[in-house]
mmCIF file of C-alpha atoms in Angstrom:
data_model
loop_
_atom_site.group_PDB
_atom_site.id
_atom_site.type_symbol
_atom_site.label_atom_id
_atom_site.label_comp_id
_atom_site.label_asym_id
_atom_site.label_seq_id
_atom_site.Cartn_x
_atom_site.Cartn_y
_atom_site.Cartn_z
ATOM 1 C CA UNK A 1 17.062 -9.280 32.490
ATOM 2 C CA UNK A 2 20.402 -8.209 31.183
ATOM 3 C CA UNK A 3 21.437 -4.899 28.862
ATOM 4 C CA UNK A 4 23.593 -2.908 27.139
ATOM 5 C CA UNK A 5 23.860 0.648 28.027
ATOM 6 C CA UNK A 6 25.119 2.878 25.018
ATOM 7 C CA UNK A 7 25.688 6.643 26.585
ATOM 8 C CA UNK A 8 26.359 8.028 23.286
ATOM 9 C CA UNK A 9 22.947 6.971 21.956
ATOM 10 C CA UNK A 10 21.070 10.820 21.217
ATOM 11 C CA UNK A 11 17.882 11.681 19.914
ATOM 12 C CA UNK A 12 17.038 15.037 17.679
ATOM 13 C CA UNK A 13 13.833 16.532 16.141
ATOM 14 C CA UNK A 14 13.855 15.116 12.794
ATOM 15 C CA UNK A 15 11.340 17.237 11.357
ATOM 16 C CA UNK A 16 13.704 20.472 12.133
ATOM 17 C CA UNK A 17 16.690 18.314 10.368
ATOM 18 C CA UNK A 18 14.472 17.875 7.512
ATOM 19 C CA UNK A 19 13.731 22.261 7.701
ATOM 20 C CA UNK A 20 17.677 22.606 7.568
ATOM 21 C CA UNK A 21 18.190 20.274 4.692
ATOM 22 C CA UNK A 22 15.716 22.124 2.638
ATOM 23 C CA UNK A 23 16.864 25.103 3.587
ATOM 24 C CA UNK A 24 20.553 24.325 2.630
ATOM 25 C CA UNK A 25 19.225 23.462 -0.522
ATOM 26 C CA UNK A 26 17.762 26.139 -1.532
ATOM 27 C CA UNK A 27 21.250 28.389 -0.550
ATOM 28 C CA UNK A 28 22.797 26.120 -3.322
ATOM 29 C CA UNK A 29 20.180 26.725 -5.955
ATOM 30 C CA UNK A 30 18.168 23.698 -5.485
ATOM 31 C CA UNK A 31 14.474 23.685 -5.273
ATOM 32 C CA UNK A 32 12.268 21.402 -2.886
ATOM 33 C CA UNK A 33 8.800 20.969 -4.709
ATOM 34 C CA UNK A 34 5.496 19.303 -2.922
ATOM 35 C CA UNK A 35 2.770 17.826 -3.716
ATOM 36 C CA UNK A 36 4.091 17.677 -7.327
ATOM 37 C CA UNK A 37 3.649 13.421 -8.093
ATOM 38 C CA UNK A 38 5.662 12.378 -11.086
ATOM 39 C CA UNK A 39 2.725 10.981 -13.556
ATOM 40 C CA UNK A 40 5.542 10.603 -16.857
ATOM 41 C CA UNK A 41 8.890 9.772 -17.459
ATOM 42 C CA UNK A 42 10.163 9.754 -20.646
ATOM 43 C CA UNK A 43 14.027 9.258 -21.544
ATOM 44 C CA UNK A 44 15.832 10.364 -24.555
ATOM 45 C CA UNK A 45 19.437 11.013 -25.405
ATOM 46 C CA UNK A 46 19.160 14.237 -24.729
ATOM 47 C CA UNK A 47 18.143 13.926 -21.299
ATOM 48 C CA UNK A 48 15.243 12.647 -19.025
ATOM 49 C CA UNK A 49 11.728 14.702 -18.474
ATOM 50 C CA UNK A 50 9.549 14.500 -15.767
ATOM 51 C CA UNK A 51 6.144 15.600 -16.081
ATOM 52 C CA UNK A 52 4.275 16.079 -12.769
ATOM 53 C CA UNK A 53 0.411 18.521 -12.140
ATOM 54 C CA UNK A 54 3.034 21.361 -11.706
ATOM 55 C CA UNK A 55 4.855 21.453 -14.724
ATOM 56 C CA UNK A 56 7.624 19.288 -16.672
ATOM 57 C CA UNK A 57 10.314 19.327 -15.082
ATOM 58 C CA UNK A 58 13.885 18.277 -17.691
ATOM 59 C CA UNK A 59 17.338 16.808 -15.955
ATOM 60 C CA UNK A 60 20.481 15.376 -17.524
ATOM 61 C CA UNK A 61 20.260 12.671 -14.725
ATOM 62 C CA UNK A 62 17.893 11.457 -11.978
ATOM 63 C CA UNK A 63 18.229 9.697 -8.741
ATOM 64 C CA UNK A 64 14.952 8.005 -7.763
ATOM 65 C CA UNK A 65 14.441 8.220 -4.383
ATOM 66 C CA UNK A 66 10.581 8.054 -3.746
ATOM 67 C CA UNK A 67 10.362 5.817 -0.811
ATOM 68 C CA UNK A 68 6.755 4.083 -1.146
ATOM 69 C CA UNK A 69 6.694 4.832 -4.550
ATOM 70 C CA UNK A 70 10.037 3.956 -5.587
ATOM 71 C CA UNK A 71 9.353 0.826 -7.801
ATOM 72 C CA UNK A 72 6.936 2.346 -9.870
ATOM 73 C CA UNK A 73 9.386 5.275 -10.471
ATOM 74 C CA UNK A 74 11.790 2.899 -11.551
ATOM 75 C CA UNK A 75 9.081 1.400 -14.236
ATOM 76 C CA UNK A 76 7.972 4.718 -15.330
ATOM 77 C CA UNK A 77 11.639 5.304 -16.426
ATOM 78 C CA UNK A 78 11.424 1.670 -18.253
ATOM 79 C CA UNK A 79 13.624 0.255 -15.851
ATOM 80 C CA UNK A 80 13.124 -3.275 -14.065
ATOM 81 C CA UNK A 81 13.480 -2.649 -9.922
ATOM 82 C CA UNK A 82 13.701 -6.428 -9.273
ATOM 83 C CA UNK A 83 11.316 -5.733 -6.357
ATOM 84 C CA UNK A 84 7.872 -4.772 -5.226
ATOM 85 C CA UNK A 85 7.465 -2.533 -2.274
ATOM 86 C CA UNK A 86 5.325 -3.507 -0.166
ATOM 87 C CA UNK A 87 3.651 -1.332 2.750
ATOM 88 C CA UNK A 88 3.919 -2.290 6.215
ATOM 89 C CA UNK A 89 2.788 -0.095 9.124
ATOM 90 C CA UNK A 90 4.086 0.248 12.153
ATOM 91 C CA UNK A 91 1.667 1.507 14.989
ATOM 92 C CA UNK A 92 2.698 3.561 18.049
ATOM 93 C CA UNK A 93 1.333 4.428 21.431
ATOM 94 C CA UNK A 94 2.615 6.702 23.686
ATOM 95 C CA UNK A 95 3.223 7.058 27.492
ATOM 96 C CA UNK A 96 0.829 8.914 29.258
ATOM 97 C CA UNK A 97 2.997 12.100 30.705
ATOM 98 C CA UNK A 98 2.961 11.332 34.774
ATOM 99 C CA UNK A 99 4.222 7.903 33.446
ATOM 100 C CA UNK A 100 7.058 9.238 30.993
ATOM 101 C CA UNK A 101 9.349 8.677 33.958
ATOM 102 C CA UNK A 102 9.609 5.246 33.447
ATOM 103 C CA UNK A 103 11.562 5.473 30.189
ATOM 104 C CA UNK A 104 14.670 7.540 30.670
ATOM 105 C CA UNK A 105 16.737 7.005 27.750
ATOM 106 C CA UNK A 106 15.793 4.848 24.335
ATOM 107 C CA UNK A 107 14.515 0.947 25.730
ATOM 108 C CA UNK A 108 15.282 -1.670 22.208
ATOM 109 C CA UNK A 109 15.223 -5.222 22.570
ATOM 110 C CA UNK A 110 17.827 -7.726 20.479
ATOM 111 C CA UNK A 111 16.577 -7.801 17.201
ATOM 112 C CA UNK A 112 15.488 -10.921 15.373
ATOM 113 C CA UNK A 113 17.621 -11.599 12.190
ATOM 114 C CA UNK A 114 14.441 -13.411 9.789
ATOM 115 C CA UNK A 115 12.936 -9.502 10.010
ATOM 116 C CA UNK A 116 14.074 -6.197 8.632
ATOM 117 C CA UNK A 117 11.618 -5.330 11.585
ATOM 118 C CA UNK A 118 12.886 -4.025 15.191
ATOM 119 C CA UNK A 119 10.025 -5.170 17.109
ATOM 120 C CA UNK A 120 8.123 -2.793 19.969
ATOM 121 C CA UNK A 121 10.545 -0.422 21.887
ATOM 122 C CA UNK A 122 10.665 3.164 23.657
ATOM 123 C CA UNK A 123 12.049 5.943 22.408
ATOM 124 C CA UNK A 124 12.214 9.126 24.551
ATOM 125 C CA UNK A 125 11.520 12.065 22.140
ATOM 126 C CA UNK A 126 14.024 15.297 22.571
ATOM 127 C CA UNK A 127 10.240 17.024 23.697
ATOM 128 C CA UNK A 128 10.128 14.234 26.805
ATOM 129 C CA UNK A 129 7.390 12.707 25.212
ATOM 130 C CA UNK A 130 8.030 8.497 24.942
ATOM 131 C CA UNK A 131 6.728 6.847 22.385
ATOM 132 C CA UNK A 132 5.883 2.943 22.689
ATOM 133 C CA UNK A 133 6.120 0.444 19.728
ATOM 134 C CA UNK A 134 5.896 0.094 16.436
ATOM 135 C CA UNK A 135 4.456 -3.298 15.275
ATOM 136 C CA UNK A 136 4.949 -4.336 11.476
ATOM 137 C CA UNK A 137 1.033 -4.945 10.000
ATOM 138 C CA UNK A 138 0.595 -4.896 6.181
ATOM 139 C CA UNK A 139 -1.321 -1.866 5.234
ATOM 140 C CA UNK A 140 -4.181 -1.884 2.600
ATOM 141 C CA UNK A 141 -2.310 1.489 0.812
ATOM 142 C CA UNK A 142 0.800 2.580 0.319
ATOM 143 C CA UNK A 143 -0.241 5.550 2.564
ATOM 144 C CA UNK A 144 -2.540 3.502 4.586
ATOM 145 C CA UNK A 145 -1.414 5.392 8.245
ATOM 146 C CA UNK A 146 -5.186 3.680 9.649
ATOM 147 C CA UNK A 147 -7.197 0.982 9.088
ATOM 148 C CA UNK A 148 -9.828 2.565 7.326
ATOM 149 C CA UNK A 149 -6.955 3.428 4.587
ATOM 150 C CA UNK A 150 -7.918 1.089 2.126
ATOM 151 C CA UNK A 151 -6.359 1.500 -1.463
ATOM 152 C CA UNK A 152 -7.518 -1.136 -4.055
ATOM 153 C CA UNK A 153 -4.863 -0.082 -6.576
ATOM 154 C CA UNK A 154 -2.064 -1.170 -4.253
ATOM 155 C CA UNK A 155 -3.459 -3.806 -2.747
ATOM 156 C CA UNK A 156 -3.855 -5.289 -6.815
ATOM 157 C CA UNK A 157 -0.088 -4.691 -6.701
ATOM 158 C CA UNK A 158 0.711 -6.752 -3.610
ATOM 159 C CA UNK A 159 -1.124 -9.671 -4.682
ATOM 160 C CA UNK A 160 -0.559 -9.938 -8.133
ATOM 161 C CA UNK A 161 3.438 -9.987 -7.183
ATOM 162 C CA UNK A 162 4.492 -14.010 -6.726
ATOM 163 C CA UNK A 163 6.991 -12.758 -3.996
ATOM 164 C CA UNK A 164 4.133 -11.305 -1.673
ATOM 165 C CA UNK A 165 2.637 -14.705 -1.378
ATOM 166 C CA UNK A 166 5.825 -16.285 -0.827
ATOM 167 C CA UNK A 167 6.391 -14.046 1.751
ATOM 168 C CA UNK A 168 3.198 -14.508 3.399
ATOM 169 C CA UNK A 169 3.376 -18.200 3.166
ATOM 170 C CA UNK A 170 6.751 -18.087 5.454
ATOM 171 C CA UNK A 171 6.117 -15.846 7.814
ATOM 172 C CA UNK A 172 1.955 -16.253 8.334
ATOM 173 C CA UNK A 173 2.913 -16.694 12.067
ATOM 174 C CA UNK A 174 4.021 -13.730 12.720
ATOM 175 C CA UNK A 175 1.714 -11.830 10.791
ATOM 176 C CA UNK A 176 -1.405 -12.812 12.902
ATOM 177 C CA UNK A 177 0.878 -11.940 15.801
ATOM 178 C CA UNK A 178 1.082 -8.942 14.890
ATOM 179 C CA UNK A 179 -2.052 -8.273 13.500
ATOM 180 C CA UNK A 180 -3.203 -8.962 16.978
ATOM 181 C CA UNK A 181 -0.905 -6.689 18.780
ATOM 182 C CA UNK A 182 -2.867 -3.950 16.409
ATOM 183 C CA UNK A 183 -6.590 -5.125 17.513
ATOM 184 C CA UNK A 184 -5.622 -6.066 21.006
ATOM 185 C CA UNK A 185 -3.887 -3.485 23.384
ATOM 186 C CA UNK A 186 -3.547 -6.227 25.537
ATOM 187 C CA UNK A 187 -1.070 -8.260 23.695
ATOM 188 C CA UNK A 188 0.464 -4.726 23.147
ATOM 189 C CA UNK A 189 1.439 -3.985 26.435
ATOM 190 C CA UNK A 190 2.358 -7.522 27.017
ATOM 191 C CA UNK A 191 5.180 -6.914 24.448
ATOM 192 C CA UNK A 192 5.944 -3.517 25.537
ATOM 193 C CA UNK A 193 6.295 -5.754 29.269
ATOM 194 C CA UNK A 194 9.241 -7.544 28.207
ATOM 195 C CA UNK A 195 11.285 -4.626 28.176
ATOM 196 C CA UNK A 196 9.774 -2.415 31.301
ATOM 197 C CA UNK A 197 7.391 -4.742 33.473
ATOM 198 C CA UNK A 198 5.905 -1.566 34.590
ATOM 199 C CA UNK A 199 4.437 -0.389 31.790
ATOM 200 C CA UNK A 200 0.196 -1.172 32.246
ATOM 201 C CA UNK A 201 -2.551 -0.518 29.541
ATOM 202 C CA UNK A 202 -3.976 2.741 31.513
ATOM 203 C CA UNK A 203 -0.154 4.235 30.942
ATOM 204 C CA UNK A 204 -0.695 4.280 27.135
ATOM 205 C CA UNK A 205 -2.823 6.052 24.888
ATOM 206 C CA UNK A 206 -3.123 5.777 21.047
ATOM 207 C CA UNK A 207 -0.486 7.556 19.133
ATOM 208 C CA UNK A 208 0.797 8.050 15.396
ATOM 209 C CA UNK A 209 1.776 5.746 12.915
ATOM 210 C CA UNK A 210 4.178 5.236 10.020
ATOM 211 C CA UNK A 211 4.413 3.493 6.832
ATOM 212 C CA UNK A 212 7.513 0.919 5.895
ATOM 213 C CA UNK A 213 8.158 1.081 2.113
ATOM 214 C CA UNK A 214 9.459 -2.645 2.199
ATOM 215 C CA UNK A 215 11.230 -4.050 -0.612
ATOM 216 C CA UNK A 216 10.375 -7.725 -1.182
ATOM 217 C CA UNK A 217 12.081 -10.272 -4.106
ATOM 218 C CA UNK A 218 10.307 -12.407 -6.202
ATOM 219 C CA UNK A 219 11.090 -15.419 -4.334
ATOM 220 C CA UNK A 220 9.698 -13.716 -0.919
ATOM 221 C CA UNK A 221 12.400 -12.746 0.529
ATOM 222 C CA UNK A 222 12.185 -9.578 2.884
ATOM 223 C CA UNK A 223 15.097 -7.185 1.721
ATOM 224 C CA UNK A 224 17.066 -5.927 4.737
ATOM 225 C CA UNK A 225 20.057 -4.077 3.090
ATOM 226 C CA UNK A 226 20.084 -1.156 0.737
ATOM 227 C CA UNK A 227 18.858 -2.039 -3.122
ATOM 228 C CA UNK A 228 20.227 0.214 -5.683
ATOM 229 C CA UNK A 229 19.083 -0.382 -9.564
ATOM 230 C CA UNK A 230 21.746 1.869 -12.492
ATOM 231 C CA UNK A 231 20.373 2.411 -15.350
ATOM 232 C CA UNK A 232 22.322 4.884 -17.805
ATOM 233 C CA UNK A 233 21.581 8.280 -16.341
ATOM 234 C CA UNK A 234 19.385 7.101 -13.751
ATOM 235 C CA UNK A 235 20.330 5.631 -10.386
ATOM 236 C CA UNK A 236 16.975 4.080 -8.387
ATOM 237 C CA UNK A 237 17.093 3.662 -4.851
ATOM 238 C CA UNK A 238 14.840 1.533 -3.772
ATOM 239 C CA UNK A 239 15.505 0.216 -0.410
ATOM 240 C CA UNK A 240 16.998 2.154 2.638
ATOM 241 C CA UNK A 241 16.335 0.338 5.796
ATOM 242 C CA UNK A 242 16.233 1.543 9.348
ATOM 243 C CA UNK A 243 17.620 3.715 10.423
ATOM 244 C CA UNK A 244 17.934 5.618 7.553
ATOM 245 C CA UNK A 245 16.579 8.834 9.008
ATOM 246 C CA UNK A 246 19.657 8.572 12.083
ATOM 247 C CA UNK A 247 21.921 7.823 8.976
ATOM 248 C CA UNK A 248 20.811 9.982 6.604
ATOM 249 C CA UNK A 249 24.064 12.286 6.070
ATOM 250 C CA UNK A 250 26.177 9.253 5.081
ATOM 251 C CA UNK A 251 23.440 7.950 3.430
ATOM 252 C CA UNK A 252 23.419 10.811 1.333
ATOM 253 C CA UNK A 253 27.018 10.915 1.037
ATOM 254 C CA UNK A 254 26.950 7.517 -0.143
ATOM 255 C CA UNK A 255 24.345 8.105 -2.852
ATOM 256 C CA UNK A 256 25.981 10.874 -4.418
ATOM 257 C CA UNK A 257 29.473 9.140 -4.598
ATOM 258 C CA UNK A 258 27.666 6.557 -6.147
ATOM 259 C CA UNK A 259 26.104 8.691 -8.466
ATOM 260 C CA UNK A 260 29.618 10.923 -9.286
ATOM 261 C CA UNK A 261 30.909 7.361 -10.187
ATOM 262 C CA UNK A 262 28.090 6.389 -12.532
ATOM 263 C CA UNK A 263 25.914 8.907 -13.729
ATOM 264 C CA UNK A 264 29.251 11.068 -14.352
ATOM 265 C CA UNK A 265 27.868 14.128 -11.698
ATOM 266 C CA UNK A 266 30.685 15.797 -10.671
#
């Protein structure tokens, strides 16, 4: 087996880079608000108004940037986001700790270029802990983190859209692969294998999960690059692939140069 070895890979606690972002928001007079769903949008010349179960909330612009959710932000604003997003989750386990040893640094294979998916890999947390995976499985919600997460509403919205079945119809295959990496631990470890042949079934336990707000085009095709949708005052972002979170500050940077240029924000 042969491999590149990148020194200057890190890892950080994303959750405490998340803490600092809100907090340096809030020293320049910004606001973070939770649990606060956007229900309306309505659009005028005078500006745009959000109402959400914690008030309505009035902005001379807005940058839509609500991940899972994203499309239907962008109709709610009467804007056409030229995709559906469609949830796919990716399922973890993690080493056991006498067996975190194994992994000293982060383990990714060569990705495959038909997916906007990684495939299963290690990642050594900045705690020690090493987490193993994630597969790609279509979730039944848009928050659907188990299988019991079943959410008839989105699932309506997946197949209604012509591009989910076009999607489905081309890559089947490697769906009910990976469907069977979730039921079967087995064929989990055999593709955690490829990349340490040490790695055995009694080394992992069950660990957390996350959900892939996946763009996907009418004709099927799985979106892989950023997907940005300007509409007057409103700039809709509503595809920012892996790894976003690594790349967020130039994401960010990118974002608002793109909304100086044409939402006129100085």
């Amino acid at each position: 087996m042969q491999a590149l070895l990148v020194p200057s890979t890190g890892v950080t606690d994303y959750a405490a880079v998340c803490e600092k972002y809100a907090e340096l928001i809030a020293c320049q007079g910004g606001t973070v608000l939770c649990s606060a769903p956007a229900h309306a949008i309505h659009r005028s010349a005078n500006g745009i108004v959000i109402e959400t179960p914690q008030g309505a909330f009035f902005a001379n612009a807005l940058i839509n940037c609500a991940g899972l959710y994203s499309d239907r932000i962008c109709r709610m604003t009467g804007d056409d986001p030229g995709v559906m997003i469609v949830p796919f989750r990716g399922e973890y386990y993690d080493l056991v700790p006498e067996r975190a040893s194994l992994v000293r640094a982060l383990i990714y294979p060569v990705p495959d270029p038909r997916f906007p998916f990684l495939g299963v890999h290690f990642t050594r947390r900045i705690s020690g802990k090493v987490d193993a995976g994630p597969n790609a499985i279509l979730a039944l919600a848009r928050e659907g983190y188990r299988h019991s997460d079943i959410n008839l509403r989105d699932l309506a919205s997946s197949f209604s859209f012509p591009g989910f079945w076009r999607m489905a119809r081309r890559h089947w295959r490697s769906g009910v692969d990976e469907w069977h990496r979730s039921l079967s631990k087995r064929a989990f470890v055999r593709a955690l294998q490829r990349l340490v042949p040490e790695v055995k079934e009694e080394d992992l336990v069950p660990g957390g999960s996350g959900v892939r707000a996946q763009a996907v085009t009418p004709d099927g095709a799985l979106v892989d690059d950023f997907h940005f949708v300007r509409s007057g005052k409103v700039l809709h972002v509503l595809n920012v692939p892996s790894p976003a979170a690594t790349a967020s500050l130039m994401i960010g940077k990118a974002i608002v140069d793109m909304a100086a240029e044409s939402l006129g924000l100085s």
